Tab-separated table of C-alpha atoms in Angstrom:
chain	number	residue	atom	x	y	z
A	13	MET	CA	-26.918	-24.443	8.703
A	14	ASN	CA	-23.304	-24.092	9.831
A	15	ASN	CA	-22.273	-20.719	11.168
A	16	ILE	CA	-18.597	-20.076	11.734
A	17	LEU	CA	-17.643	-17.076	13.847
A	18	PHE	CA	-14.692	-14.937	12.808
A	19	ARG	CA	-13.320	-11.908	14.594
A	20	LYS	CA	-12.363	-8.869	12.545
A	21	LYS	CA	-10.634	-6.255	14.662
A	22	GLY	CA	-13.222	-5.875	17.426
A	23	GLU	CA	-16.339	-6.971	15.572
A	24	ASP	CA	-17.984	-10.339	15.055
A	25	MET	CA	-18.447	-11.529	11.497
A	26	TYR	CA	-20.341	-14.654	10.530
A	27	TYR	CA	-19.712	-16.742	7.469
A	28	THR	CA	-22.747	-18.887	6.781
A	29	SER	CA	-21.824	-21.828	4.632
A	30	GLY	CA	-24.521	-22.736	2.176
A	31	CYS	CA	-27.398	-20.466	3.324
A	32	GLY	CA	-29.701	-23.378	2.657
A	33	CYS	CA	-27.857	-24.326	-0.535
A	34	ASN	CA	-25.693	-27.379	-0.771
A	35	SER	CA	-22.174	-25.970	-0.485
A	36	ARG	CA	-20.871	-28.773	-2.721
A	37	ASN	CA	-22.920	-27.324	-5.580
A	38	VAL	CA	-21.248	-23.908	-5.586
A	39	THR	CA	-20.982	-22.563	-9.111
A	40	CYS	CA	-17.540	-21.083	-9.819
A	41	LEU	CA	-17.261	-18.488	-12.550
A	42	ASN	CA	-14.115	-17.476	-14.404
A	43	PRO	CA	-13.225	-13.784	-14.579
A	44	ALA	CA	-14.050	-13.907	-18.311
A	45	ASP	CA	-17.697	-14.648	-17.438
A	46	ASP	CA	-19.610	-11.390	-17.185
A	47	CYS	CA	-21.165	-11.760	-13.742
A	48	GLY	CA	-20.245	-8.243	-12.652
A	49	VAL	CA	-17.587	-9.328	-10.143
A	50	ASN	CA	-13.954	-8.608	-10.964
A	51	ILE	CA	-11.103	-10.195	-9.000
A	52	VAL	CA	-7.493	-9.314	-9.740
A	53	LEU	CA	-4.502	-11.007	-8.075
A	54	THR	CA	-1.115	-9.263	-8.356
A	55	ALA	CA	2.307	-9.822	-6.795
A	56	SER	CA	4.892	-7.256	-5.760
A	57	GLN	CA	7.358	-8.960	-8.096
A	58	ALA	CA	7.423	-11.531	-10.892
A	59	VAL	CA	10.619	-13.317	-9.812
A	60	ALA	CA	11.730	-14.225	-6.278
A	61	ARG	CA	14.378	-16.266	-4.515
A	62	VAL	CA	13.856	-18.929	-1.856
A	63	CYS	CA	13.400	-17.275	1.585
A	64	GLU	CA	12.385	-13.982	-0.058
A	65	GLU	CA	9.131	-12.282	0.913
A	66	VAL	CA	6.511	-11.442	-1.714
A	67	THR	CA	3.475	-9.237	-1.100
A	68	TYR	CA	0.254	-10.110	-2.910
A	69	THR	CA	-2.770	-7.890	-3.464
A	70	VAL	CA	-6.270	-9.145	-4.258
A	71	THR	CA	-8.722	-6.514	-5.493
A	72	ILE	CA	-12.409	-7.465	-5.591
A	73	THR	CA	-14.829	-5.095	-7.315
A	74	ASN	CA	-18.572	-5.699	-7.282
A	75	ASN	CA	-19.796	-4.174	-10.549
A	76	SER	CA	-23.115	-6.006	-10.343
A	77	ASN	CA	-26.375	-4.628	-8.989
A	78	ALA	CA	-26.586	-7.303	-6.236
A	79	VAL	CA	-24.944	-7.435	-2.813
A	80	MET	CA	-22.290	-10.121	-2.433
A	81	THR	CA	-23.462	-11.510	0.915
A	82	ASN	CA	-21.066	-13.172	3.391
A	83	ALA	CA	-18.142	-12.909	0.984
A	84	ALA	CA	-15.004	-14.820	1.932
A	85	LEU	CA	-11.621	-15.015	0.218
A	86	ASN	CA	-10.181	-18.455	-0.411
A	87	LEU	CA	-6.608	-18.421	-1.597
A	88	PRO	CA	-5.118	-21.867	-1.202
A	89	ILE	CA	-1.387	-21.226	-1.232
A	90	CYS	CA	0.681	-24.328	-1.788
A	91	ASN	CA	3.416	-25.541	0.520
A	92	ALA	CA	5.882	-23.545	-1.573
A	93	LEU	CA	4.643	-20.350	0.121
A	94	ALA	CA	4.348	-19.596	3.836
A	95	LEU	CA	1.963	-16.917	5.079
A	96	MET	CA	3.746	-14.370	7.257
A	97	PRO	CA	1.808	-13.904	10.522
A	98	GLY	CA	0.048	-10.580	11.002
A	99	THR	CA	0.345	-9.487	7.364
A	100	VAL	CA	-3.246	-10.012	6.168
A	101	THR	CA	-5.197	-6.772	5.788
A	102	VAL	CA	-8.672	-6.087	4.415
A	103	ASN	CA	-9.058	-2.485	3.258
A	104	GLY	CA	-6.036	-1.549	5.351
A	105	GLU	CA	-7.254	-3.173	8.598
A	106	GLN	CA	-5.353	-6.152	9.953
A	107	VAL	CA	-7.349	-9.400	10.071
A	108	ASP	CA	-6.292	-12.259	12.313
A	109	VAL	CA	-6.268	-15.460	10.255
A	110	VAL	CA	-4.125	-18.566	10.499
A	111	ASN	CA	-4.197	-19.326	6.769
A	112	LEU	CA	-5.747	-17.997	3.595
A	113	ASP	CA	-8.363	-20.745	3.183
A	114	LEU	CA	-11.119	-18.490	4.503
A	115	VAL	CA	-10.643	-14.750	5.028
A	116	PRO	CA	-14.018	-13.181	5.963
A	117	LEU	CA	-14.948	-10.091	3.941
A	118	GLY	CA	-18.560	-9.513	5.012
A	119	ASN	CA	-20.995	-8.039	2.494
A	120	ILE	CA	-19.685	-6.326	-0.617
A	121	GLU	CA	-22.173	-3.751	-1.868
A	122	PRO	CA	-22.674	-2.890	-5.552
A	123	GLU	CA	-19.901	-0.603	-6.881
A	124	GLN	CA	-17.755	-1.374	-3.805
A	125	THR	CA	-14.113	-2.465	-4.011
A	126	VAL	CA	-12.364	-4.529	-1.330
A	127	THR	CA	-8.576	-4.853	-1.220
A	128	ILE	CA	-6.800	-7.690	0.571
A	129	VAL	CA	-3.021	-7.581	1.038
A	130	TYR	CA	-0.837	-10.341	2.505
A	131	THR	CA	2.828	-11.319	2.558
A	132	VAL	CA	4.278	-14.781	2.015
A	133	THR	CA	7.780	-16.238	2.068
A	134	VAL	CA	8.970	-18.447	-0.785
A	135	MET	CA	9.802	-21.802	0.828
A	136	THR	CA	10.882	-24.110	-1.993
A	137	CYS	CA	12.962	-23.966	-5.094
A	138	GLN	CA	10.743	-24.759	-8.036
A	139	ARG	CA	10.492	-23.252	-11.501
A	140	TYR	CA	7.305	-21.302	-10.766
A	141	ILE	CA	4.406	-21.022	-8.322
A	142	LYS	CA	0.949	-20.532	-9.824
A	143	HIS	CA	-2.259	-19.809	-7.931
A	144	ARG	CA	-5.584	-17.984	-8.082
A	145	ALA	CA	-7.786	-16.174	-5.605
A	146	LYS	CA	-11.356	-17.370	-5.175
A	147	VAL	CA	-14.184	-15.434	-3.523
A	148	ASN	CA	-17.219	-17.327	-2.224
A	149	PHE	CA	-20.461	-15.456	-1.580
A	150	THR	CA	-24.228	-15.705	-1.808
A	151	CYS	CA	-26.569	-13.466	-3.763
A	152	CYS	CA	-30.239	-13.300	-4.605
A	153	GLN	CA	-31.256	-14.624	-8.003
A	154	CYS	CA	-34.847	-15.250	-9.005
A	155	PHE	CA	-36.017	-14.739	-5.414
A	156	SER	CA	-33.678	-17.373	-4.008
A	157	ARG	CA	-30.210	-17.345	-2.533
A	158	LYS	CA	-27.474	-18.782	-4.742
A	159	ALA	CA	-24.018	-19.787	-3.559
A	160	LEU	CA	-21.419	-18.599	-6.083
A	161	CYS	CA	-17.710	-18.121	-6.370
A	162	VAL	CA	-15.583	-16.115	-8.768
A	163	VAL	CA	-11.933	-16.879	-9.464
A	164	SER	CA	-9.216	-14.399	-10.314
A	165	ASN	CA	-6.656	-14.344	-13.040
A	166	PRO	CA	-3.866	-16.874	-12.471
A	167	ASN	CA	-0.754	-15.355	-10.921
A	168	LEU	CA	2.636	-16.786	-11.812
A	169	LEU	CA	5.659	-16.235	-9.574
A	170	GLN	CA	8.941	-17.479	-11.028
A	171	VAL	CA	11.424	-18.812	-8.492
A	172	CYS	CA	15.100	-18.246	-9.081
A	173	CYS	CA	16.827	-21.449	-7.937
A	174	CYS	CA	20.295	-20.370	-9.041
A	175	CYS	CA	20.452	-17.294	-6.828
A	176	CYS	CA	21.494	-18.131	-3.276
A	177	SER	CA	20.244	-15.892	-0.458
A	178	GLY	CA	20.925	-12.669	-2.309
A	179	THR	CA	24.542	-13.586	-3.057
A	180	GLY	CA	23.955	-15.034	-6.543
A	181	ASN	CA	26.173	-14.105	-9.408
């Protein structure tokens, strides 16, 4: 069992990969599947220019009757976006992470909502940037722990290539 230690503003948080399950067999569910977990990814704007900052918000709501154990956000942003250091917050508290591949969230209780906010800079000129948030967690099903993940709605950020550093006409 691999335990990875993360620090969240003064407290230790462990993300246990697999919990005895093969992590390669994680079942990912779409938001349309009724598993009781709702993940919504929104951006502060729909269109941005190169070098412009965009703030994203991920809202995770556990509407199920089971605890989402060792939840972790995975938001693989492509090379078209650069994470701004020190901008990742979980429920308003800053979390020190280097990238968005694994942001520890801890346990998410039934009826609890967790909000993650982060800021990126648009790095490349391309027609659009599309990505989704994914939350990995374990839960008890039929007296055994199951590794699951739920993906959010796709978010589409259009990049304005004709507008140069705020001086476009």
